[in-house]
Every structure is written in C-alpha cells, then in structure tokens.
C-alpha cells in the first residue's frame, strides 16, 4: 500500500510557530525565548507523533507521507523565521533517498541556542585547542612544503621571508598546554610518504619481465653531500643528550631541533674549527644502511627510486649497499675518525670474494668525488696500500651521476659570504633550515667548519673558469635549446632548426668574473684565482689551515707537475692533479643533466656601500673588516632575465646545481688525455636533457627531469644503471651528448 502524502498547512503563522514546545518538540535544546535552557528530549522517531500539543493543530500536520524537496525547503524557511534572533540554526542536508518525514528532518536539524551572556568567556575544550594547533601545524607545514617545492628563481622571496622571520620564535607560539613534540608531529604528518604503487618499481620491473634483467655485479652506492642522515650519539650531559640516536640532519627531528632548539642544533652540526672533527662532548655520526639516504625526510626521496628499481630486478641488502658517510668531514678526516675508506675497501673485497664478480660503484654528486679520492687512497702506500692493480681487480664500473668533478661555484659563495642560491646540494632543505633562521655570519661560520663542503671549491682556477675577458662557457643553454638539439641528434628535427633567440639584442655577460662587483662598490671584478685570494683574507686562519691540509684547487699541465702533485694526499680529490688509476678493464659512465639554468657566477656588493635601509638592517649585514664576518653580499638587485641574471646570480648551462663545465669537462675531454688517464680507462658520457613534467602535482620533475638530485628518479638514467649492473651495458650505452660541452672544453686552457 502506497504511503499517504504529507500535507503542510500553508496558513502557519509566525506567532504559532514561536509558541513554547513540550517534550515532543523537534527542537534540539528547547528555549523559552529568554535564554533559559531546558533538558534535551528524546528524538522523535514516530512519524505519527505530534509536533506540539500546545500548538495550533492547523499549524503543522505531520502524517505518514513522504515530502518533496520543495516542501522541506519551505517548511524549514518558515520554521527558521519563527525563531528568536539569538537562536542559530545549522541545517544539515536531509537524506532524501530515505524519504524522511518533515518532522524527522526538523528533528535532525541542529538548533543551537545562543543563550550565554555576551561577556561570558567560553571554556575551550582541550580537544578544540588541539584542533587549532593542528590547523596551525598544517599551515606551517604547507608553508614549509611550498619552500621545498619552489625553484631557485624564488630566491629573492625566500630571502625576504628570512628577514621577516629572523626574530621568529616558534616555541613561544606553542600553547602552554601543548608539548612541542605534539606540534611538530602535526607538521611532520605532511611528510609521510605515499603508499607504493607499481610505477614505483618501473622501469626495473618491466626490464625484469621483458628482458630478463637480474643481478650480476654487487652494487655500492656513495651518496652526495647533505643526503645522508646524521644521528646524535652524545651521552654527556649537554643539550644533545635528549637527541640520543635521533637524527640532527634528516627526518623531522631536524626541523624540530631547528625550530625549537636552534643553538643546540648548531652546536651539534658545527665541527671544531681547528681539528675539523667533533667538538668536545659532541658525537654526530652518519646513519647506516639503505635507509641512511633513501629519504632525507619522509616523503622527500633521494636514493629511494634507485633502490626500488634495483630490488625490482632482484637485488637486496646482500648485494647492494649504501656507503653512507658524514659529509661534513674532510675526506682525510673520514678515514681518521670513522675509518670510512678502510671499511669501504674491506666491503668491496668481501663482495668479490662472495660473488666472484667485480663491483659497480655508483656515486652521486659529491659521492663521485669521494669515489675518485678512494681510487688513489686505496692504491697508495699512504692510504689503503692496495697496490697499483687493486682498482682494476676489484672494480668493474664507476657510474658517475652528476659528479662535480671540477667543483661548484655555489660552494665558493657559501664559504665566502654564507649565501647560496638554494644550498650546497639539496636547496630544498637548506632553504628552510639555514636561510630562514640563521644570519649570513652564522651560516658562513657553519659552512666553513664543514671540510667536506670545501672539497667542491672550483678547481683549475682561471685556466678552467676563465678571466674577466671571457670564459669557455660564456652564454647560456636553456631548456628549449637543449631539447631542440636532442631532436636533431635523434633525427627528429632538421639540422637547421634553432630555438628562439633568448638574449635578443643583449649579450650574456662573461662568467670569467666569478665575483662581479657592483658599480660603486670600489672593488674590481674577481676571477676564480682572485676570488680564492679574497676568500683567504675573509675566512680567517682556521679555515685557511683546514683547506691547506685537505685540498688543492690547481691544475697540473705537464707530466712533471703531475708526478709531483699526485703524491700529495691533498690532491687526491682533484682530477686535474691526480691521474685515474691504472685500471684498463674498468669503465667510467658519466651520467648528468643539461639544459637547466645553473648558477655560474655572482654579482656582489660591499656592506659599507649599501644604500637601502631595509638591507642595512638585515641580520648578518654588519660592516666588519675583521676577516671573521662577511662584509660582502650577493647583490639581489642585479636582475636581468634577458641576460640570465637572477637576483645577483649569473646562470649558465648545467643541472640546476653543478655547471656543465664541472660535470662534463673531465668526461668528454680531460680523461681523454693521457696526462689524466694514462691507462686509457674507457669513459662513456651520456647527457640527459632536462624536461619538466607538465603535471603540477609532479613536484619532483617527473620521468624526464635532469635536475641535480631529481635525476635519481629519471627513468632513462635508471635504465642505464640497471643495464650496467645486470651486465647488459653493451645494450646501446654509447656516447650521448646534446650540450655545447665539446665547444666549451676546446676553450679550456689545459
């Protein structure tokens, strides 16, 4: 039997609707119109029940009939108008699929009486306060995530925000009843990694299924600077005791320490300026295992894509290892304190003994420089005493991914004035940790204490980096031009095809002036050699002693010079003063990105010539000729997109962090010379053009990115690496060059 239709009396009046109601009223929380509360009554479940016995029977009749949406809307509007002004009505959309009666719908509607005196302060429950803090935590986290996602072109905005936040005290903003861990937990929730999908294991899974890829050579990965987590092992009674076995670098503990315990964090991260080792009472050590550098913080991968794809073709922690190290230490101190190279040597020897196969060493960024240093250390009587044939007998291939073999200009800026466009490698983290909360003076002091960072001071001087009259890589090479050259090389475009003229009628300024000082600064432009002299004057005796004990930055151009320099342990990280090992059976694969604007030189200014009142009061911008505080700064007012100058940073071709000259010269030219490669080690160079993902949610660049860090997620780079470790390196891994590196290399004065 079909239900009867509900009839609503349209003659209902405001006076009738505002009468007092009894216990059967659909109003949740009754009111007499004067703010007095009555007890809540049981909900109306019977559709035949009366709405209000004291109300005019003709006001509203409820019978067992389904209502139409228009009838429900009309009833609610009339009922709302009949209520006192101090009554709030929160309407919830009815579930029309269940055909509720008007009475049932009105019963569900939430009517909240605002009967409290206006001057009465409400008690906020703890749960509500926690929700507020949660929202605040999410907001801060979103701001942080935004900075992590932004590219270097936003450096000026980051700089401006750092001035605004220089007196920012997060701890004082946390409610007294809320412990800091709870607040940081809300922020850190944003960094939780997503669930793995099938695509996470491609192209490895496809190569295993379709081409039968499987492990052949044991793999050892050597990470770059700042990508390995550092954990506290301090047990003495000081600020670091509470961080025992927690990461002071990497994971969200780092953010917590920086935000709420800044001085303690700095004291742990800074090395002793005299010894270059731990300060007294402080022990910070590199995390170990694959998890040491798979993710820097949860959700921000570094080596994770490579590890997943190696696992997809059959590798596990028995035949792939991550040789993590404390990247702050100079290479000599890595052995002095941690016996790093001795352990690496023993591990590689064990791999050969167990598997019967030579090793594949995979270095990324500064990790490639560490591998190069190891080659000389392991053979030398001053190091591992392995003899001249050790590398040839133990190493099948050295895969050099984005290695800054000739250094990085941004390292010079970091130790000179505490400034970089983003960071020494992982700009996403340093922009947050260093730029926003520390003055330039603090940053410079911290950077100078890290001997590992100074291993990437540009090498070769003016012979490589040019003079004020010109540099080998003058001009630029943008993403569009690179992609056109790639299409030409692959016969997908006419050889006469060219990209748009980016510079118009302008000429790109020479990169030979590594530090180009602004007009009015009363300082001349500085070449690379002159920049090193300026650094020596400004950095102080402790830094100069550290640099002299550990590294050289020159270039040997004769056999006699090379015979002399390569005997010095300080030259072992410099490929222009140390030869490749005698390993004719070994192969070197240089895999690096091109076509992404990369900082190459800078416009600087002097503090004493500063005119802007805002800049005058920036933290760290103090006029100080004591050689301990930086009195020069990157002049962010120098900006010209047509000339490739972005807020004081002159940009050329590279992978966004390392210039093309540094990643490409030794691979394409230097190691083809007998002076630097006497045994003829085969070197295969494969460039990858940078192509940003069109998807706005693909914040790491996508499958075609050639960014310095994100290249570890590049599908083609991954396929090349898997071909090498699976013994398929003959499958099409030939030279692949799209940039102007040959043209640049021919102009290098070596």
XYZ file of C-alpha atoms in Angstrom:
750
model
C 0.000 0.000 0.000
C 1.486 3.327 -1.018
C 2.071 5.787 1.834
C -0.099 8.842 2.079
C 1.332 12.216 1.144
C 2.334 14.587 3.890
C 0.244 17.764 3.993
C 1.664 21.014 5.268
C -0.712 23.787 6.325
C 0.427 26.876 4.484
C -1.513 29.090 6.921
C 1.036 28.553 9.649
C 1.820 31.863 11.347
C 4.920 33.223 12.981
C 3.111 33.569 16.325
C 2.004 29.980 16.301
C 5.466 28.714 15.348
C 7.112 30.635 18.192
C 4.945 29.209 20.991
C 6.563 27.157 23.756
C 7.019 23.499 22.960
C 6.764 20.457 25.128
C 8.963 17.337 25.272
C 7.868 16.174 21.847
C 9.266 19.254 20.114
C 11.653 18.619 17.272
C 13.850 21.452 18.564
C 17.111 20.077 19.952
C 17.650 22.130 23.051
C 14.375 23.952 23.911
C 14.209 27.660 24.631
C 11.520 29.867 26.105
C 12.728 32.788 24.109
C 14.624 34.362 27.015
C 17.779 32.240 27.022
C 16.686 29.679 29.652
C 17.718 26.110 28.871
C 15.564 23.058 29.257
C 16.657 19.469 29.122
C 17.089 17.703 25.774
C 14.291 15.320 24.968
C 14.320 12.041 23.151
C 14.310 12.315 19.383
C 11.085 11.941 17.541
C 11.126 8.501 15.929
C 7.411 8.002 15.318
C 6.303 9.800 12.196
C 2.733 9.935 13.552
C 3.754 11.718 16.765
C 2.503 15.225 17.463
C 4.856 18.100 16.956
C 3.476 20.207 19.794
C 0.227 19.645 21.612
C 0.037 23.275 22.673
C 0.484 24.500 19.116
C -2.473 25.176 16.889
C -3.385 21.844 15.314
C -3.691 23.542 11.945
C -0.152 24.952 12.137
C 1.637 21.824 11.018
C 0.189 18.419 10.327
C 2.535 15.501 10.132
C 1.235 12.295 8.679
C 2.924 9.267 7.232
C 3.571 10.703 3.779
C 6.908 11.338 2.006
C 7.854 15.009 1.471
C 9.122 16.639 -1.659
C 12.347 18.700 -1.527
C 10.378 21.917 -2.151
C 8.081 21.154 0.783
C 11.056 20.506 3.041
C 12.736 23.758 1.998
C 9.535 25.755 2.531
C 8.959 24.213 5.949
C 12.483 24.955 7.127
C 12.364 28.559 5.951
C 9.078 29.233 7.734
C 10.241 27.476 10.854
C 13.519 29.434 10.886
C 11.734 32.783 10.632
C 9.631 31.895 13.638
C 12.660 31.518 15.957
C 14.179 34.180 18.183
C 17.143 36.088 16.788
C 19.527 34.616 19.376
C 18.953 31.091 18.065
C 21.381 29.718 15.484
C 20.250 27.128 13.014
C 22.720 24.750 11.476
C 20.947 22.938 8.682
C 22.086 19.586 7.501
C 21.021 18.308 4.111
C 18.451 15.542 4.524
C 18.933 12.114 3.097
C 16.117 12.336 0.557
C 16.792 8.786 -0.564
C 15.255 7.658 2.686
C 12.196 9.920 2.272
C 12.204 11.259 5.834
C 9.154 12.973 7.091
C 9.212 16.706 7.691
C 9.089 16.026 11.409
C 12.054 13.693 11.248
C 14.025 16.180 9.194
C 13.296 19.041 11.579
C 14.192 16.762 14.465
C 17.610 16.126 12.884
C 18.251 19.807 12.242
C 20.646 21.210 14.834
C 19.269 24.274 16.651
C 21.813 25.791 18.994
C 20.585 28.458 21.409
C 22.986 31.318 21.902
C 21.876 31.932 25.456
C 25.209 32.693 27.122
C 25.823 36.254 28.281
C 27.906 38.194 25.795
C 30.561 38.991 28.371
C 30.893 35.382 29.451
C 34.155 33.762 28.244
C 33.590 30.297 26.885
C 35.705 27.415 28.095
C 37.568 25.930 25.139
C 37.931 22.171 25.498
C 41.383 20.642 25.157
C 40.321 18.823 22.027
C 39.336 22.136 20.426
C 42.674 23.681 21.309
C 44.409 20.695 19.791
C 42.431 21.121 16.615
C 43.529 24.756 16.444
C 47.146 23.743 16.919
C 46.709 21.019 14.322
C 45.488 23.592 11.829
C 48.396 25.863 12.742
C 50.779 22.946 12.312
C 49.323 22.159 8.905
C 49.616 25.805 7.875
C 53.277 25.971 8.887
C 53.870 22.651 7.170
C 52.266 23.879 3.970
C 54.480 26.957 4.002
C 57.493 24.713 4.502
C 56.383 22.354 1.745
C 55.970 25.331 -0.570
C 59.565 26.373 0.021
C 60.714 22.815 -0.628
C 58.896 22.800 -3.941
C 59.938 26.242 -5.165
C 62.817 26.566 -7.558
C 65.799 28.837 -7.224
C 64.160 31.680 -9.155
C 62.274 32.448 -5.977
C 65.466 33.076 -4.019
C 64.631 36.731 -3.560
C 61.290 35.933 -1.959
C 62.890 33.372 0.340
C 65.445 35.989 1.322
C 62.697 38.495 2.096
C 60.830 35.989 4.244
C 64.002 35.134 6.116
C 64.268 38.777 7.189
C 60.682 38.751 8.363
C 61.215 35.566 10.373
C 64.616 36.409 11.813
C 63.091 37.036 15.257
C 60.514 34.316 14.842
C 60.219 32.168 17.986
C 58.034 29.175 17.286
C 58.363 27.803 20.812
C 56.624 30.868 22.241
C 53.659 30.301 19.916
C 53.002 26.753 21.069
C 50.184 26.760 23.675
C 51.350 26.205 27.226
C 49.363 23.005 27.469
C 50.788 21.594 24.272
C 54.153 19.884 24.226
C 56.395 20.795 21.265
C 56.519 17.192 20.061
C 52.773 17.246 19.504
C 53.011 20.459 17.492
C 55.907 19.222 15.355
C 54.041 15.976 14.853
C 51.253 17.885 13.165
C 53.738 19.460 10.764
C 55.625 16.237 10.148
C 52.430 14.451 9.183
C 52.634 16.294 5.871
C 55.872 14.497 5.034
C 54.582 10.936 5.333
C 55.412 9.056 2.138
C 52.615 7.851 -0.066
C 51.789 4.195 -0.453
C 53.911 2.458 -3.052
C 52.417 1.788 -6.461
C 53.521 -0.452 -9.315
C 55.052 2.550 -11.058
C 57.476 2.950 -8.151
C 59.308 -0.162 -9.407
C 59.489 0.794 -13.076
C 61.403 0.598 -15.333
C 63.068 -2.157 -13.269
C 60.040 -4.431 -13.173
C 59.495 -4.141 -16.919
C 63.155 -4.909 -17.660
C 62.989 -7.985 -15.430
C 59.825 -9.331 -17.046
C 60.514 -8.425 -20.663
C 64.308 -8.697 -20.964
C 65.239 -10.981 -18.105
C 67.320 -8.485 -16.141
C 68.789 -9.917 -12.943
C 71.666 -9.050 -10.590
C 75.179 -9.658 -11.842
C 77.583 -7.243 -10.166
C 77.387 -6.249 -6.490
C 76.453 -2.572 -6.192
C 77.778 0.014 -3.737
C 76.171 3.460 -3.736
C 78.017 6.525 -2.433
C 75.643 9.421 -1.692
C 76.343 13.123 -2.086
C 76.569 15.986 0.341
C 73.687 16.573 2.773
C 71.780 13.496 1.580
C 72.907 11.161 4.387
C 71.163 11.393 7.746
C 73.335 12.301 10.749
C 72.337 10.991 14.176
C 73.473 12.009 17.642
C 75.486 9.621 19.799
C 76.270 12.144 22.520
C 75.743 10.866 26.055
C 77.406 13.587 28.087
C 75.190 15.968 29.972
C 74.534 18.683 27.434
C 71.748 19.784 25.145
C 72.324 16.933 22.706
C 71.712 14.155 25.233
C 67.963 14.310 24.604
C 68.592 13.645 20.914
C 70.466 10.404 21.513
C 70.227 8.241 18.370
C 67.908 10.753 16.749
C 68.826 12.447 13.513
C 70.040 16.004 13.783
C 70.159 16.009 9.982
C 67.336 14.297 8.146
C 63.861 13.264 9.362
C 61.502 15.670 11.088
C 63.692 15.702 14.212
C 65.891 18.127 12.300
C 63.000 20.547 11.829
C 62.046 20.241 15.464
C 65.597 20.988 16.612
C 65.982 23.959 14.275
C 62.622 25.462 15.196
C 62.705 24.891 18.936
C 66.358 24.290 19.839
C 68.389 26.238 17.308
C 71.562 26.811 19.341
C 71.777 23.144 20.278
C 71.345 22.147 16.648
C 74.133 24.479 15.525
C 76.486 23.253 18.259
C 75.937 19.681 17.070
C 76.287 20.401 13.361
C 79.375 22.621 13.608
C 82.778 20.926 13.583
C 85.796 22.041 15.541
C 87.447 24.834 13.561
C 90.951 23.604 14.412
C 90.768 19.821 14.061
C 87.808 19.563 11.703
C 86.438 16.828 13.966
C 83.772 16.696 16.692
C 83.732 19.457 19.284
C 84.227 18.258 22.844
C 81.177 16.403 24.175
C 79.535 16.106 20.739
C 79.279 12.941 18.664
C 77.328 13.088 15.423
C 77.590 10.056 13.152
C 76.258 9.046 9.759
C 73.226 6.789 9.770
C 73.900 3.371 8.270
C 72.139 1.012 5.899
C 69.974 1.723 2.868
C 67.691 3.907 4.968
C 70.554 6.323 5.653
C 69.908 8.126 2.366
C 66.787 6.664 0.773
C 64.731 9.608 2.064
C 66.072 12.823 3.532
C 62.776 13.398 5.304
C 59.702 11.189 4.934
C 58.230 11.877 1.522
C 61.359 13.538 0.080
C 63.271 10.774 -1.666
C 66.919 10.764 -2.616
C 68.135 7.217 -3.368
C 64.762 5.517 -2.895
C 63.895 5.252 -6.648
C 67.260 3.636 -7.424
C 66.914 1.210 -4.505
C 63.385 0.224 -5.563
C 64.417 -0.457 -9.136
C 67.459 -2.464 -8.119
C 65.152 -4.516 -5.913
C 62.764 -4.944 -8.847
C 65.380 -6.907 -10.813
C 66.381 -8.997 -7.799
C 68.805 -7.022 -5.644
C 68.516 -6.898 -1.852
C 70.708 -5.861 1.050
C 73.032 -8.792 0.420
C 74.290 -7.493 -2.905
C 73.569 -3.767 -2.796
C 74.973 -1.451 -0.156
C 74.854 2.238 0.591
C 78.215 3.511 1.834
C 76.910 6.378 3.947
C 79.355 8.863 5.439
C 79.455 12.074 7.459
C 79.520 14.557 4.598
C 80.650 17.375 6.893
C 84.098 15.816 7.351
C 87.024 16.380 5.042
C 87.966 13.244 3.135
C 91.093 12.739 5.232
C 89.077 13.015 8.429
C 86.570 10.452 7.149
C 89.358 7.931 7.478
C 90.857 9.441 10.634
C 87.644 9.372 12.651
C 85.391 6.782 11.014
C 87.850 4.571 9.056
C 85.453 5.082 6.176
C 87.759 4.154 3.306
C 89.164 1.136 5.143
C 85.621 -0.159 5.642
C 84.741 0.546 2.012
C 87.829 -1.337 0.833
C 87.009 -4.341 3.037
C 83.384 -4.372 1.860
C 84.358 -4.368 -1.818
C 86.894 -7.123 -1.258
C 84.271 -9.230 0.511
C 81.796 -8.704 -2.335
C 84.319 -10.017 -4.834
C 85.149 -12.996 -2.631
C 81.498 -13.956 -2.043
C 80.035 -13.345 -5.518
C 83.072 -13.852 -7.712
C 82.177 -10.633 -9.531
C 83.774 -7.211 -9.501
C 81.922 -4.265 -8.007
C 79.941 -1.431 -9.538
C 80.498 1.823 -7.639
C 77.709 4.377 -8.088
C 78.498 7.891 -6.928
C 76.104 10.814 -6.932
C 77.171 14.447 -6.654
C 79.957 14.791 -4.074
C 79.840 11.000 -3.758
C 81.567 10.801 -7.152
C 84.412 12.942 -5.808
C 84.614 10.615 -2.794
C 84.941 7.632 -5.170
C 87.678 9.376 -7.151
C 89.571 10.099 -3.908
C 89.138 6.461 -2.875
C 90.744 5.212 -6.104
C 94.010 6.939 -5.220
C 93.765 6.267 -1.473
C 93.227 2.508 -1.868
C 96.329 2.091 -4.066
C 98.661 4.462 -2.229
C 101.188 3.394 0.412
C 99.894 6.414 2.350
C 96.352 5.044 2.280
C 94.941 1.564 1.755
C 98.193 0.032 0.471
C 96.284 -1.975 -2.125
C 98.879 -1.519 -4.828
C 98.577 -0.233 -8.403
C 96.292 -3.053 -9.601
C 93.689 -3.012 -6.812
C 91.087 -0.932 -8.686
C 91.488 -2.940 -11.879
C 90.998 -6.185 -9.945
C 88.008 -5.113 -7.847
C 86.007 -2.510 -9.797
C 84.005 -3.312 -12.923
C 82.461 0.134 -13.417
C 82.306 3.559 -11.844
C 78.937 5.178 -12.533
C 79.373 8.908 -12.015
C 75.938 10.541 -11.688
C 76.046 14.356 -11.704
C 79.533 14.402 -10.208
C 81.003 17.916 -9.717
C 84.482 16.779 -10.716
C 85.762 20.365 -11.105
C 83.808 21.844 -8.206
C 80.766 24.056 -7.788
C 80.739 27.885 -7.797
C 77.978 27.924 -5.185
C 80.444 26.341 -2.722
C 82.612 29.440 -3.081
C 79.640 31.688 -2.333
C 78.654 29.556 0.661
C 82.005 29.761 2.441
C 82.677 33.324 1.305
C 79.522 35.071 2.500
C 77.220 32.359 3.817
C 74.964 32.654 0.785
C 73.886 30.256 -1.930
C 71.063 30.361 -4.404
C 69.475 27.487 -2.570
C 72.040 25.181 -0.886
C 75.279 23.276 -1.473
C 73.210 20.462 -2.949
C 69.716 19.920 -1.599
C 68.396 23.508 -1.795
C 65.013 22.240 -0.603
C 66.254 21.571 2.834
C 68.876 24.237 3.346
C 66.491 26.975 2.236
C 64.326 26.014 5.195
C 66.966 25.043 7.737
C 69.603 27.686 7.037
C 68.285 30.632 5.056
C 65.211 31.473 7.122
C 66.553 31.328 10.637
C 70.305 31.989 10.565
C 72.209 35.145 9.725
C 74.801 35.077 6.985
C 77.554 35.272 9.544
C 76.241 32.190 11.329
C 75.847 30.364 8.039
C 79.340 31.246 6.863
C 80.857 30.028 10.146
C 78.915 26.789 9.913
C 79.786 26.184 6.253
C 83.469 26.875 6.833
C 83.618 24.263 9.565
C 82.437 21.561 7.134
C 85.589 20.261 5.490
C 83.536 18.071 3.179
C 81.829 21.065 1.604
C 85.154 22.660 0.682
C 86.045 19.588 -1.397
C 83.792 21.186 -4.015
C 85.623 24.520 -4.243
C 86.044 25.120 -8.014
C 89.258 23.557 -9.315
C 91.535 24.647 -12.113
C 91.467 28.387 -11.457
C 91.399 30.765 -14.380
C 92.525 28.036 -16.780
C 89.135 26.369 -16.432
C 86.779 29.114 -15.287
C 88.064 31.968 -17.441
C 89.056 35.588 -16.935
C 87.165 38.873 -16.950
C 87.771 38.973 -20.706
C 85.915 35.724 -21.280
C 85.181 32.172 -20.123
C 84.903 28.870 -22.026
C 81.194 28.577 -21.287
C 80.099 32.165 -21.800
C 76.496 32.377 -22.902
C 73.795 30.018 -21.805
C 71.936 26.938 -22.922
C 68.324 26.905 -21.887
C 65.912 24.001 -21.715
C 64.268 24.747 -25.051
C 67.567 24.874 -26.912
C 68.691 21.603 -25.350
C 65.521 19.815 -26.399
C 65.935 21.049 -29.976
C 69.490 19.683 -30.087
C 68.253 16.367 -28.721
C 65.690 16.106 -31.523
C 68.341 16.935 -34.120
C 70.646 14.237 -32.711
C 67.805 11.715 -32.873
C 66.894 12.762 -36.448
C 63.580 14.104 -35.220
C 64.306 17.675 -36.309
C 66.049 19.416 -39.191
C 69.732 20.232 -38.524
C 68.913 23.869 -39.297
C 66.315 24.049 -36.528
C 67.152 26.518 -33.803
C 65.439 27.648 -30.661
C 64.294 31.187 -30.124
C 66.937 33.836 -29.512
C 66.698 34.114 -25.783
C 69.003 37.080 -25.476
C 67.576 39.314 -28.179
C 69.995 42.191 -28.773
C 71.773 41.592 -25.482
C 74.901 39.571 -24.909
C 75.337 37.265 -21.973
C 77.977 38.658 -19.571
C 81.247 36.779 -19.124
C 81.305 34.126 -16.426
C 85.046 34.702 -16.060
C 84.302 37.343 -13.450
C 83.343 34.799 -10.812
C 82.575 37.684 -8.458
C 81.422 40.707 -10.436
C 81.212 43.629 -8.034
C 78.504 46.215 -8.497
C 79.241 49.753 -9.587
C 80.087 51.956 -6.623
C 81.446 49.087 -4.536
C 85.017 50.309 -5.099
C 86.040 46.713 -5.777
C 87.157 45.223 -9.093
C 85.727 42.093 -10.657
C 87.352 38.938 -9.319
C 88.344 35.925 -11.395
C 88.434 32.465 -9.808
C 92.065 32.896 -8.742
C 91.346 36.323 -7.263
C 88.212 35.003 -5.562
C 90.315 32.426 -3.741
C 92.619 35.195 -2.541
C 89.625 37.151 -1.262
C 88.295 34.053 0.493
C 91.666 33.562 2.169
C 91.518 37.101 3.566
C 87.936 36.867 4.761
C 87.643 33.311 6.084
C 90.372 33.519 8.693
C 93.336 31.393 9.706
C 91.359 28.343 10.881
C 89.664 27.913 7.535
C 92.846 28.509 5.572
C 94.662 25.849 7.592
C 91.817 23.379 7.100
C 91.737 23.979 3.346
C 95.513 23.681 3.026
C 95.631 20.424 4.992
C 92.981 18.730 2.863
C 92.673 20.025 -0.700
C 94.306 21.619 -3.691
C 92.461 23.608 -6.348
C 95.111 24.000 -9.020
C 95.863 22.125 -12.246
C 98.883 20.174 -13.440
C 99.559 20.588 -17.137
C 102.811 18.636 -17.505
C 103.941 15.130 -16.591
C 106.491 16.543 -14.182
C 103.869 18.579 -12.361
C 101.517 15.603 -12.224
C 104.227 13.301 -10.839
C 104.698 15.766 -8.012
C 101.086 16.634 -7.185
C 99.525 13.168 -7.211
C 101.895 12.025 -4.470
C 100.195 14.509 -2.146
C 97.082 13.273 -0.375
C 95.678 16.799 -0.627
C 95.477 16.342 -4.428
C 93.538 13.078 -4.423
C 90.145 14.798 -4.745
C 91.350 16.935 -7.663
C 91.247 15.137 -11.063
C 93.447 17.872 -12.538
C 96.270 16.966 -10.164
C 95.729 13.204 -9.785
C 95.573 10.611 -12.542
C 92.921 7.955 -12.933
C 94.065 4.563 -11.592
C 95.779 2.024 -13.831
C 92.591 0.095 -14.498
C 92.197 -0.556 -18.232
C 89.455 -3.125 -17.552
C 87.303 -0.615 -15.689
C 84.695 1.583 -17.352
C 83.505 5.013 -16.271
C 79.961 6.117 -17.114
C 79.255 9.838 -16.765
C 75.511 10.419 -16.480
C 74.458 14.024 -15.918
C 71.762 16.543 -16.737
C 71.942 19.524 -19.068
C 69.689 22.344 -20.158
C 68.727 23.672 -16.744
C 69.769 27.148 -15.641
C 72.565 26.783 -13.108
C 74.404 29.345 -11.014
C 77.788 30.035 -12.525
C 78.981 33.381 -11.134
C 77.687 36.256 -8.980
C 77.223 39.977 -8.608
C 78.460 41.090 -5.185
C 78.394 44.362 -3.299
C 80.128 45.767 -0.243
C 78.320 46.362 3.004
C 79.876 49.783 3.500
C 78.379 50.891 0.173
C 74.908 49.648 0.993
C 72.247 52.287 0.444
C 68.971 50.518 1.207
C 67.760 50.986 4.773
C 65.992 47.624 4.668
C 69.120 45.787 3.604
C 71.236 47.715 6.113
C 69.381 46.070 8.989
C 69.394 42.548 7.681
C 70.787 40.018 10.078
C 74.448 39.399 9.310
C 74.871 42.519 7.196
C 77.260 44.272 9.541
C 80.272 46.211 8.351
C 83.186 44.261 9.739
C 86.718 44.316 8.350
C 87.983 41.807 10.950
C 88.075 38.980 8.371
C 85.710 36.949 10.572
C 82.356 38.276 9.386
C 81.361 38.608 5.749
C 81.281 42.252 4.730
C 80.185 41.485 1.188
C 76.924 40.039 -0.010
C 75.236 38.833 -3.176
C 73.536 41.887 -4.649
C 69.991 40.704 -5.290
C 69.147 44.000 -7.012
C 71.147 42.788 -10.019
C 68.449 41.117 -12.074
C 68.015 40.770 -15.818
C 66.144 37.809 -17.265
C 67.423 38.541 -20.761
C 70.998 38.218 -19.555
C 70.320 35.207 -17.382
C 70.960 37.119 -14.169
C 68.563 36.170 -11.403
C 68.818 38.265 -8.233
C 72.592 38.529 -8.321
C 73.172 35.012 -9.665
C 74.552 34.665 -13.218
C 73.205 31.456 -14.729
C 74.576 29.133 -17.375
C 74.035 25.586 -18.521
C 74.044 22.664 -16.101
C 71.754 20.541 -13.963
C 70.483 23.313 -11.708
C 73.306 22.863 -9.178
C 76.530 21.903 -10.980
C 77.652 23.820 -14.107
C 78.235 21.911 -17.316
C 81.977 22.608 -17.205
C 82.246 20.702 -13.930
C 80.098 17.680 -14.815
C 81.249 17.367 -18.406
C 84.826 18.536 -18.988
C 86.719 15.612 -17.450
C 84.329 13.089 -19.011
C 84.420 14.492 -22.539
C 87.916 15.988 -22.709
C 90.089 15.697 -19.605
C 90.054 11.910 -19.231
C 90.681 11.520 -22.950
C 94.149 12.945 -22.347
C 96.957 10.590 -21.410
C 98.140 13.034 -18.736
C 94.968 12.434 -16.700
C 94.139 8.901 -17.909
C 97.419 7.084 -18.637
C 95.979 3.553 -18.856
C 93.134 4.508 -21.193
C 90.156 3.770 -18.948
C 87.112 3.833 -21.208
C 84.814 6.776 -20.434
C 81.252 6.871 -21.780
C 79.387 10.164 -21.435
C 75.616 10.235 -21.540
C 73.803 13.552 -21.165
C 70.131 13.838 -20.280
C 68.137 16.867 -21.320
C 66.045 18.418 -18.622
C 62.333 18.380 -19.338
C 59.969 19.462 -16.598
C 56.805 17.499 -16.027
C 53.655 19.309 -17.215
C 51.777 17.957 -14.207
C 51.544 20.468 -11.325
C 51.392 17.632 -8.809
C 54.652 16.102 -10.044
C 56.791 18.327 -7.842
C 59.974 16.302 -8.351
C 60.027 16.904 -12.087
C 58.764 13.610 -13.489
C 60.422 10.878 -15.532
C 62.432 13.267 -17.727
C 63.856 15.568 -15.088
C 67.609 16.157 -15.207
C 67.749 18.183 -12.017
C 70.832 17.513 -9.893
C 69.003 15.494 -7.220
C 65.833 14.501 -9.036
C 67.870 12.826 -11.792
C 67.992 9.842 -9.424
C 64.334 9.366 -10.383
C 64.890 9.808 -14.130
C 63.630 6.692 -15.952
C 66.347 6.679 -18.623
C 69.132 7.143 -16.071
C 67.652 4.265 -14.093
C 67.523 2.075 -17.222
C 71.171 2.841 -17.962
C 72.204 1.956 -14.419
C 70.237 -1.301 -14.456
C 71.824 -2.260 -17.778
C 75.269 -1.753 -16.244
C 74.694 -3.718 -13.025
C 72.877 -6.534 -14.869
C 75.801 -6.992 -17.254
C 73.852 -5.580 -20.211
C 75.991 -2.457 -20.608
C 76.638 -3.359 -24.221
C 72.954 -2.794 -24.950
C 73.125 0.625 -26.537
C 75.049 2.525 -23.866
C 77.056 4.699 -26.204
C 78.008 8.340 -26.060
C 75.024 10.696 -25.932
C 75.771 14.436 -25.972
C 73.312 17.269 -26.605
C 75.037 20.246 -24.974
C 77.894 22.514 -26.056
C 80.365 20.723 -23.800
C 82.765 19.906 -26.657
C 82.796 23.532 -27.723
C 83.369 24.662 -24.135
C 86.061 22.048 -23.492
C 88.064 23.170 -26.511
C 88.367 26.618 -24.927
C 89.668 25.368 -21.571
C 93.324 26.318 -21.185
C 94.769 22.921 -20.263
